Amino acid sequence: MDLISRRVVFKALVFLCFIRSSQGRDQFTKLNLPPFLKASRFPTFQHEAYHYIIVGGGTAGCPLAATLSQKYNVLLLERGGSPYGNRNITLLENFHICLADVSPESPAQGFISTDGVINARAKVLGGGTCINAGFYSRAKPSFVQQAGWDTELVNQSYPWVEERIVHWPKVAPWQAALRDGLLEAGVSPYNGYTYDHLYGTKVGGTIFDETGYRHTAADLLAAANPNNLRVLLYASVNKIVFNTKQGHRKPRAIGVQFKDENGRHHQAFLREERGSEIIVSAGAIGSPQLLLLSGIGPRNELKKHNISVTLRNEHVGKGMSDNPMNSIFVPMKKPTKQSLIETVGITDAGVFIEASSGFSQTDDSIHCHHGIMSAEIGQLSTIPPKKRSFDAIQKYVDNKYSLPKEVFDGGFILEKIDGPLSTGNLVLVDTDVDSNPSVTFNYFQHPKDLSRCVHGIKTIEKILKTNHFTNLTANGAGYPMETLLNMSVSANINLIPKHTNDTTSLEQFCRDTVTTIWHYHGGCHVGKVVDQQYRVIGISGLRVVDGSTLFRSPGTNPQATVLMMGRYMGVKILRERLGQAAGV
């Protein structure tokens, strides 16, 4: 090849690489988003004060910030970076990689509950919508009623989200097989494509578009007034600042302390105007953690870490729950097309049946390993349960390059529990906001949760005996359930020791193979930590708006309702404040 030809080829390759790497930036520009600044830039405008400071640019925080900025000055503080330009976030085929990434720059911060279940919390603008499986399904009407929400405003807030980031999936073969298998197994009627929570079988929405591109809560910031919204990335809030002068009836939140990406500390303050507020939207792990770090919580817990008591509240960090998930791995005759959650069976027994299948990743992925943090992509564990430390997990990830692709030729059918009824707690490990607190979920502590899991496994067995699945499996006639249970004991990765009767006792199978689907909630419950308007009880100028306030996980998947909640509360707060200003 002559020199000129080589130069042409080189330029072409550089151009193609640029096109591929700039796709995220193009999406950023197309959305007309407000500017995102690193937290270290804050001193250049630190003289400003804000009507609202929102801690956490996640599932609730982004729609909340976009809404409030229509009328008021808002500072949004996000501890992670931007999702745009990161193909491991934006592309469906790279879904598992963020969950597997344990680097400091990862958009997912892994943690292991004291129960031994590997979990993750988001650390990126857009929150959990950047690292989840994308399924979108509303809460049932009774949930809205029990929450005391304005039904008319709820029914306006869901579509506000949906028209911006939600799409209908083109149902993948594995999802179609589940749909047909559910109906043949008696999970009926078929409700078609719908966002609504209806008993039977349906296809829900997704935040992945037809090209496999993920649309996140961060996209909702395009609806903001850019003149009123400042977004700081890599801003880790470690304390809420209070005015506790004598003569005040109760402490008032007036600002926050945070550190930037270089470790330097800053403070941001509210305007001295009636109605100005700090709103914590840091998620079910981050919100109770921040309240505790700020001196709001059980006295003994605060004393243990030498934290001055701002307000004693024994309920902060209590009532933590996570929807337990158990899954059955089903080998197929040939590789299955990758799919995440699209079809769901909603049973009247309080069990949801979903599915995922296949494995894929782009050639230019930043981290090309197979996603040990995700229990639903077909990985087979070889690490003895008692040796599953983070170091061992990372070593296993490194060794998985040698695994044949055939181990991914299959899919999972998942069952998870509505609710659940089992609860645990969250306590601090130390006073570093970057540390994970210690979290206990007490999976299957409540006997009803365990009985519903057994019901779910039996429902999956019925589905696997239908013609739709026996024709798909590798041996052509369907595997005995005991064989599939044996495979699944290894495929569901956690730190819980396994037992010899895992395949003979479905109760033991449920306990030993429980994993997460990232639907944890609680820690700042309504009526215990916050009131019906999500104001922190006993504190002025402070609210919590996110999943930490929920007693149950809404619908089959919470993201739709938490997104709606951010918009809903933004409108409620605007109406309240504008009404006060008008003397209504």
XYZ file of C-alpha atoms in Angstrom:
584
model
C 0.000 0.000 0.000
C 1.515 3.345 -1.002
C 1.873 6.300 1.324
C -1.143 8.213 -0.075
C -3.440 5.172 0.306
C -2.267 4.646 3.862
C -3.037 8.260 4.696
C -6.528 7.926 3.197
C -7.230 4.762 5.195
C -5.871 6.363 8.359
C -8.070 9.448 7.922
C -11.099 7.249 7.265
C -10.461 5.228 10.423
C -9.988 8.385 12.485
C -13.255 9.765 11.081
C -15.157 6.565 11.904
C -13.727 6.492 15.402
C -14.737 10.114 15.878
C -18.274 9.431 14.670
C -18.621 6.499 17.072
C -17.141 8.327 20.056
C -19.073 11.535 19.444
C -22.532 9.957 19.323
C -23.123 10.760 22.982
C -22.082 14.385 22.471
C -24.436 14.668 19.471
C -27.311 13.464 21.657
C -26.306 16.013 24.290
C -26.408 18.833 21.723
C -29.638 17.638 20.123
C -31.433 17.688 23.479
C -30.480 21.324 24.117
C -29.544 20.555 27.706
C -28.354 23.190 30.172
C -24.576 23.360 30.693
C -23.062 20.809 33.061
C -20.118 22.099 35.106
C -17.654 20.245 37.291
C -18.011 21.052 40.974
C -14.518 22.602 41.019
C -15.959 25.458 38.937
C -18.283 26.463 41.769
C -16.079 29.247 43.262
C -16.596 31.292 40.074
C -20.240 31.872 41.048
C -20.302 31.123 44.777
C -21.745 34.579 45.530
C -25.114 33.339 44.271
C -27.829 31.944 46.486
C -30.678 29.719 45.346
C -34.375 29.277 45.816
C -33.838 25.502 45.732
C -30.815 23.276 46.177
C -31.472 19.700 45.047
C -29.076 17.024 46.283
C -28.982 14.191 43.744
C -29.534 14.411 39.990
C -31.210 11.029 39.715
C -34.561 9.521 38.800
C -36.553 12.000 40.918
C -34.019 14.840 41.109
C -33.805 15.600 37.384
C -37.553 16.023 36.676
C -37.864 17.926 39.962
C -35.063 20.347 39.010
C -36.437 20.833 35.484
C -39.871 21.686 36.863
C -38.813 24.047 39.652
C -36.447 25.926 37.311
C -39.424 27.138 35.296
C -40.062 29.764 37.973
C -37.173 29.693 40.430
C -33.396 29.592 40.698
C -32.193 25.992 41.201
C -28.817 24.395 41.979
C -28.650 20.662 41.181
C -25.759 18.791 42.813
C -24.825 15.371 41.416
C -22.021 13.268 42.911
C -21.304 11.482 39.615
C -20.502 12.522 36.072
C -22.466 12.890 32.859
C -24.018 9.892 31.093
C -23.521 11.437 27.652
C -20.674 10.039 25.593
C -20.420 6.892 27.751
C -21.462 4.044 25.445
C -21.585 1.623 28.361
C -24.499 3.658 29.679
C -26.242 4.670 26.480
C -26.252 1.387 24.516
C -28.527 -1.512 25.437
C -25.932 -4.049 24.303
C -23.517 -2.731 26.964
C -26.123 -2.777 29.745
C -24.260 -5.149 32.051
C -20.880 -3.427 31.845
C -21.668 -0.462 34.114
C -22.852 -2.841 36.807
C -19.622 -4.807 36.535
C -17.361 -1.760 36.582
C -15.863 -1.353 40.059
C -13.520 1.520 39.147
C -13.812 4.885 40.952
C -15.188 6.430 37.739
C -17.971 3.865 37.404
C -21.545 5.174 37.126
C -22.558 2.313 39.460
C -21.233 2.012 43.005
C -21.398 -1.580 44.083
C -22.292 -2.600 47.597
C -23.009 -5.888 49.342
C -25.849 -5.945 51.844
C -25.258 -7.739 55.117
C -27.582 -10.424 53.725
C -24.851 -11.336 51.208
C -26.566 -9.959 48.100
C -24.485 -7.970 45.602
C -26.175 -4.708 44.738
C -25.460 -1.332 43.112
C -26.397 2.307 43.549
C -26.127 4.890 40.795
C -23.377 7.508 40.708
C -24.172 9.471 37.554
C -26.474 12.245 36.373
C -29.751 10.478 35.597
C -29.331 8.091 38.532
C -30.792 4.606 38.305
C -32.258 5.297 34.852
C -28.659 5.130 33.556
C -27.874 1.648 34.845
C -31.202 -0.203 34.982
C -32.872 -2.619 32.558
C -35.096 0.138 31.204
C -38.588 -1.279 31.887
C -41.316 1.317 32.368
C -44.625 0.502 34.062
C -46.865 2.698 36.197
C -48.042 2.055 39.743
C -51.517 0.630 40.257
C -54.264 3.132 41.156
C -54.514 1.855 44.741
C -50.846 2.767 45.290
C -51.560 6.349 44.203
C -54.599 6.466 46.470
C -52.692 5.124 49.479
C -49.907 7.661 48.880
C -52.470 10.449 49.138
C -51.470 11.881 45.774
C -53.690 14.092 43.616
C -54.904 11.646 40.953
C -55.419 14.343 38.335
C -51.890 15.676 38.759
C -50.461 12.130 38.762
C -52.230 11.480 35.455
C -50.657 14.651 34.059
C -47.187 13.927 35.420
C -46.761 10.409 33.997
C -47.345 11.579 30.372
C -44.939 14.511 30.888
C -42.212 11.909 31.433
C -43.436 9.436 28.823
C -43.534 11.824 25.892
C -39.902 12.715 26.505
C -38.066 9.466 27.267
C -40.332 6.385 27.007
C -40.769 4.106 23.974
C -42.565 0.906 22.991
C -40.226 -2.063 22.523
C -40.076 -4.239 19.451
C -40.684 -7.487 21.303
C -37.665 -9.814 21.156
C -38.160 -13.574 20.524
C -37.412 -14.493 24.143
C -39.924 -11.912 25.352
C -42.547 -13.200 22.898
C -41.977 -16.742 24.161
C -42.506 -15.563 27.729
C -45.666 -13.702 26.703
C -47.137 -16.784 25.068
C -45.926 -19.083 27.838
C -47.486 -16.892 30.513
C -50.845 -16.951 28.762
C -50.749 -20.726 28.242
C -49.814 -21.140 31.918
C -52.903 -19.171 32.938
C -51.486 -15.682 33.665
C -54.242 -13.919 31.759
C -55.771 -11.918 30.200
C -53.405 -10.485 27.621
C -53.451 -6.704 28.068
C -51.267 -5.830 25.074
C -48.949 -2.822 25.147
C -49.732 -0.696 28.173
C -48.070 1.368 30.867
C -50.874 0.503 33.282
C -50.554 -2.015 36.105
C -53.104 -4.688 35.122
C -53.409 -8.298 36.274
C -52.453 -10.705 33.509
C -49.749 -10.480 30.856
C -48.603 -7.302 29.117
C -45.798 -5.589 27.249
C -44.601 -2.467 29.055
C -42.674 0.598 27.990
C -38.915 1.014 27.856
C -36.458 3.900 28.022
C -34.453 2.283 25.190
C -35.495 3.537 21.764
C -35.720 1.411 18.608
C -31.968 1.805 17.975
C -31.092 0.517 21.453
C -30.176 3.990 22.740
C -30.993 4.659 26.390
C -32.961 7.780 27.344
C -32.510 8.757 30.974
C -33.829 11.143 33.592
C -30.974 13.460 32.597
C -32.764 14.004 29.261
C -35.614 15.624 31.209
C -33.319 18.543 32.040
C -33.932 19.690 28.462
C -37.342 20.829 29.754
C -35.681 23.156 32.279
C -35.277 26.909 32.040
C -31.507 27.030 31.421
C -31.310 30.547 32.823
C -32.531 29.305 36.201
C -30.721 25.973 36.517
C -27.106 25.256 37.416
C -25.958 21.629 37.286
C -22.774 20.647 39.117
C -21.202 17.246 38.498
C -18.837 15.414 40.890
C -20.379 17.366 43.789
C -20.569 15.051 46.806
C -22.752 16.627 49.488
C -21.539 15.537 52.907
C -23.664 17.714 55.160
C -26.742 19.901 55.271
C -26.138 23.240 56.995
C -28.729 24.383 59.563
C -29.573 27.562 61.403
C -30.066 26.388 64.983
C -29.940 29.754 66.765
C -31.906 30.008 69.961
C -35.308 31.539 69.500
C -36.064 29.527 66.377
C -38.859 27.038 66.884
C -36.963 24.334 65.008
C -33.755 24.005 62.977
C -33.903 25.485 59.478
C -31.914 24.117 56.535
C -30.020 27.019 54.941
C -27.376 25.359 52.760
C -25.132 22.386 52.044
C -21.466 21.482 52.260
C -19.980 19.487 49.388
C -16.632 18.482 47.991
C -15.595 18.640 44.351
C -13.744 16.157 42.149
C -10.408 17.388 43.548
C -11.468 16.943 47.160
C -11.875 20.668 47.863
C -14.806 21.694 50.051
C -17.478 24.248 49.198
C -20.717 25.589 50.600
C -23.885 26.647 48.790
C -26.726 28.544 50.419
C -30.412 29.218 49.965
C -31.860 32.649 49.427
C -33.323 34.171 52.551
C -36.835 33.999 51.183
C -39.920 32.236 52.416
C -40.303 28.886 50.655
C -36.629 28.346 49.767
C -35.672 24.728 50.435
C -33.037 22.030 50.353
C -34.534 18.956 48.635
C -32.715 15.655 49.086
C -33.197 13.261 46.161
C -30.169 11.050 46.699
C -32.028 7.728 46.589
C -32.883 5.053 49.115
C -29.243 4.685 50.167
C -28.004 8.260 49.805
C -30.918 10.154 51.377
C -31.002 8.454 54.800
C -27.203 8.442 54.770
C -27.102 12.228 54.241
C -29.686 12.868 56.958
C -27.595 10.828 59.388
C -24.383 12.637 58.397
C -26.238 15.917 58.991
C -27.267 14.955 62.523
C -30.822 13.786 61.860
C -31.405 10.264 63.110
C -31.276 7.883 66.080
C -29.321 9.422 68.961
C -27.193 6.323 69.614
C -26.289 5.969 65.946
C -25.182 9.614 65.749
C -23.285 9.378 69.030
C -21.407 6.308 67.774
C -19.869 8.443 65.012
C -19.460 11.649 67.062
C -22.067 13.467 64.967
C -23.770 16.390 66.713
C -27.500 15.854 67.026
C -29.540 18.319 64.968
C -32.776 16.406 65.443
C -33.398 13.072 67.087
C -35.493 10.788 64.880
C -35.297 7.058 65.570
C -36.871 6.188 62.203
C -34.120 7.430 59.856
C -32.570 4.428 58.117
C -35.297 2.064 59.324
C -37.725 0.051 57.190
C -35.288 -0.647 54.339
C -36.668 -3.127 51.785
C -35.525 -4.649 48.516
C -37.719 -6.686 46.182
C -36.155 -10.166 46.225
C -35.574 -11.712 42.826
C -34.962 -15.363 41.980
C -34.336 -16.558 38.468
C -34.245 -19.780 36.469
C -31.588 -20.143 33.774
C -32.826 -21.884 30.613
C -30.260 -23.067 28.000
C -31.339 -22.700 24.374
C -30.637 -24.613 21.157
C -28.909 -21.595 19.649
C -27.808 -18.139 20.794
C -30.734 -15.955 21.746
C -31.068 -12.319 20.809
C -30.261 -10.031 23.712
C -33.303 -8.636 25.482
C -33.959 -6.907 28.763
C -37.321 -6.608 30.520
C -40.176 -6.073 28.035
C -42.916 -8.556 28.964
C -44.350 -9.043 32.434
C -46.862 -11.366 34.047
C -48.686 -9.695 36.946
C -50.262 -12.386 39.101
C -52.941 -11.946 41.728
C -50.653 -13.767 44.187
C -48.302 -10.785 44.455
C -45.616 -12.224 42.151
C -44.271 -10.679 38.955
C -42.761 -12.818 36.173
C -40.267 -11.210 33.765
C -37.367 -12.311 31.583
C -34.034 -11.365 30.046
C -31.893 -13.149 27.489
C -28.674 -13.285 25.582
C -25.398 -11.472 25.834
C -23.792 -8.754 23.775
C -21.371 -5.888 23.959
C -19.826 -3.516 21.439
C -16.291 -4.141 20.244
C -15.124 -0.775 21.533
C -16.510 -1.157 25.060
C -14.348 0.458 27.694
C -14.552 -2.510 30.085
C -14.885 -5.750 28.124
C -15.816 -8.195 30.843
C -19.091 -9.974 31.374
C -20.870 -8.280 34.240
C -20.548 -10.163 37.493
C -22.754 -7.574 39.221
C -25.711 -8.562 37.045
C -27.408 -11.835 37.904
C -29.451 -12.009 34.720
C -27.095 -12.326 31.753
C -26.217 -16.004 31.997
C -22.924 -16.045 33.878
C -22.019 -19.298 35.641
C -20.273 -19.019 38.980
C -17.207 -21.052 39.917
C -16.379 -19.259 43.167
C -17.285 -21.037 46.414
C -19.876 -18.908 48.248
C -17.711 -18.180 51.285
C -14.897 -16.873 49.064
C -16.978 -14.380 47.081
C -15.232 -11.222 48.231
C -14.920 -8.180 45.962
C -11.320 -9.219 45.179
C -12.467 -12.710 44.227
C -15.268 -11.265 42.134
C -12.806 -9.069 40.238
C -10.496 -12.041 39.664
C -13.433 -14.010 38.336
C -14.312 -11.158 36.006
C -10.748 -11.151 34.667
C -10.825 -14.917 34.122
C -14.086 -14.814 32.209
C -12.303 -13.866 29.004
C -11.654 -17.602 28.604
C -15.305 -18.633 28.961
C -16.869 -19.979 25.755
C -19.706 -17.842 24.414
C -21.940 -20.934 24.581
C -22.527 -20.349 28.293
C -24.505 -17.274 27.285
C -26.764 -19.144 24.846
C -29.877 -18.922 26.909
C -32.003 -16.696 29.036
C -33.481 -16.172 32.449
C -37.061 -16.179 33.624
C -37.313 -14.043 36.728
C -39.801 -13.942 39.545
C -39.904 -11.164 42.079
C -42.086 -10.338 45.044
C -44.485 -7.424 45.187
C -43.835 -5.226 48.195
C -42.046 -6.880 49.954
C -43.147 -7.301 53.578
C -39.653 -8.062 54.949
C -37.726 -5.005 56.177
C -34.280 -4.137 57.486
C -32.204 -1.059 58.235
C -29.371 1.231 57.185
C -26.588 2.444 59.503
C -23.400 4.403 58.907
C -20.034 2.657 58.636
C -18.158 5.943 58.963
C -18.667 9.652 58.277
C -17.260 9.589 54.719
C -20.093 10.325 52.279
C -18.283 8.266 49.618
C -18.480 5.128 51.773
C -21.396 2.769 51.442
C -23.433 2.537 54.625
C -24.208 -0.886 56.054
C -27.549 -2.058 54.682
C -29.652 -5.036 55.737
C -32.787 -6.040 53.821
C -33.691 -9.288 55.659
C -34.857 -11.039 52.500
C -37.679 -13.556 53.145
C -37.792 -12.751 56.828
C -41.571 -12.431 56.462
C -43.074 -15.882 55.730
C -45.500 -14.471 53.163
C -42.595 -13.260 51.016
C -41.146 -16.779 51.051
C -44.451 -18.445 50.154
C -44.897 -16.005 47.268
C -41.408 -16.830 45.983
C -42.306 -20.537 45.950
C -45.484 -19.673 44.056
C -43.390 -17.744 41.544
C -40.979 -20.644 40.961
C -43.916 -23.011 40.451
C -45.416 -20.570 37.946
C -42.122 -20.522 36.038
C -42.193 -24.343 35.996
C -45.648 -24.211 34.370
C -44.337 -21.755 31.765
C -41.362 -23.974 30.961
C -43.680 -26.919 30.321
C -45.617 -25.022 27.657
C -44.992 -25.732 23.986
C -43.458 -22.292 23.542
C -40.487 -23.226 25.718
C -40.074 -26.969 25.175
C -39.503 -26.183 21.498
C -36.781 -23.676 22.328
C -34.639 -25.583 24.818
C -31.419 -27.288 23.893
C -32.642 -30.881 24.235
C -35.855 -30.250 22.305
C -38.204 -31.686 24.924
C -37.668 -29.397 27.866
C -35.385 -29.921 30.850
C -36.576 -31.472 34.118
C -37.125 -28.705 36.654
C -34.512 -30.220 38.970
C -31.882 -29.847 36.227
C -32.795 -26.201 35.672
C -32.749 -25.527 39.406
C -29.261 -27.045 39.630
C -28.043 -24.799 36.815
C -29.700 -21.783 38.394
C -28.114 -22.337 41.813
C -24.780 -21.633 40.129
C -26.045 -18.875 37.843
C -27.516 -16.715 40.608
C -24.470 -15.090 42.150
C -24.486 -13.888 45.737
C -22.423 -14.412 48.899
C -24.949 -16.729 50.519
C -23.743 -20.294 51.241
C -25.606 -22.934 49.239
C -27.260 -26.042 50.694
C -27.544 -29.605 49.479
C -31.336 -29.446 49.369
C -31.521 -26.373 47.130
C -33.240 -28.331 44.382
C -35.560 -30.362 46.594
C -36.804 -27.494 48.772
C -38.071 -24.508 46.833
C -38.019 -22.518 50.074
C -34.296 -23.223 50.405
C -33.762 -22.412 46.717
C -35.435 -19.024 47.260
C -33.310 -18.227 50.311
C -30.013 -19.341 48.799
C -30.344 -17.893 45.298
C -31.930 -14.527 46.092
C -30.507 -11.624 44.104
C -31.548 -8.029 43.583
C -33.225 -6.223 40.730
C -32.296 -2.854 42.305
C -35.737 -1.921 43.646
C -34.661 -1.063 47.180
C -36.584 1.635 49.026
C -37.299 3.011 52.496
C -35.210 4.725 55.162
C -37.127 8.054 55.121
C -40.738 6.902 55.324
C -43.740 9.197 55.088
C -45.258 9.722 58.541
C -42.030 8.738 60.271
C -39.242 10.862 58.751
C -41.179 13.113 56.345
C -44.776 14.326 56.295
C -47.330 13.917 53.486
C -45.692 16.805 51.592
C -42.247 15.159 52.024
C -41.030 17.834 54.449
C -38.628 16.437 57.036
C -40.551 16.336 60.306
C -39.103 18.750 62.870
C -36.966 20.679 60.349
C -37.806 23.794 58.317
C -36.730 24.193 54.695
C -35.888 20.528 54.073
C -37.664 17.824 52.051
C -36.853 14.341 50.802
C -38.313 13.408 47.413
C -37.334 9.948 46.147
C -37.835 6.214 46.718
C -36.526 6.383 50.283
C -39.953 7.708 51.319
C -41.858 4.701 49.935
C -43.173 1.789 52.019
C -43.593 -0.398 48.920
C -41.983 -0.554 45.516
C -44.633 0.780 43.100
C -45.875 -1.330 40.195
C -43.706 -4.027 38.694
C -40.781 -1.589 38.428
C -40.449 1.678 40.374
C -38.699 3.944 37.871
C -41.907 5.176 36.173
C -43.416 6.256 39.489
C -40.231 7.814 40.868
C -39.807 9.795 37.625
C -43.437 10.867 37.906
C -42.904 11.720 41.579
C -40.154 14.213 40.694
C -42.411 16.003 38.211
C -45.453 15.742 40.503
C -43.701 17.268 43.521
C -42.147 19.993 41.379
C -45.598 21.087 40.222
C -47.014 20.791 43.757
C -44.240 22.948 45.216
C -44.645 25.560 42.452
C -48.386 25.753 42.991
C -47.908 26.039 46.738
C -45.274 28.759 46.530
C -46.910 30.753 43.755
C -50.206 30.536 45.630
C -48.551 31.911 48.757
C -46.975 34.747 46.769
C -50.364 35.620 45.300
C -51.931 35.538 48.747
C -54.159 32.596 47.827
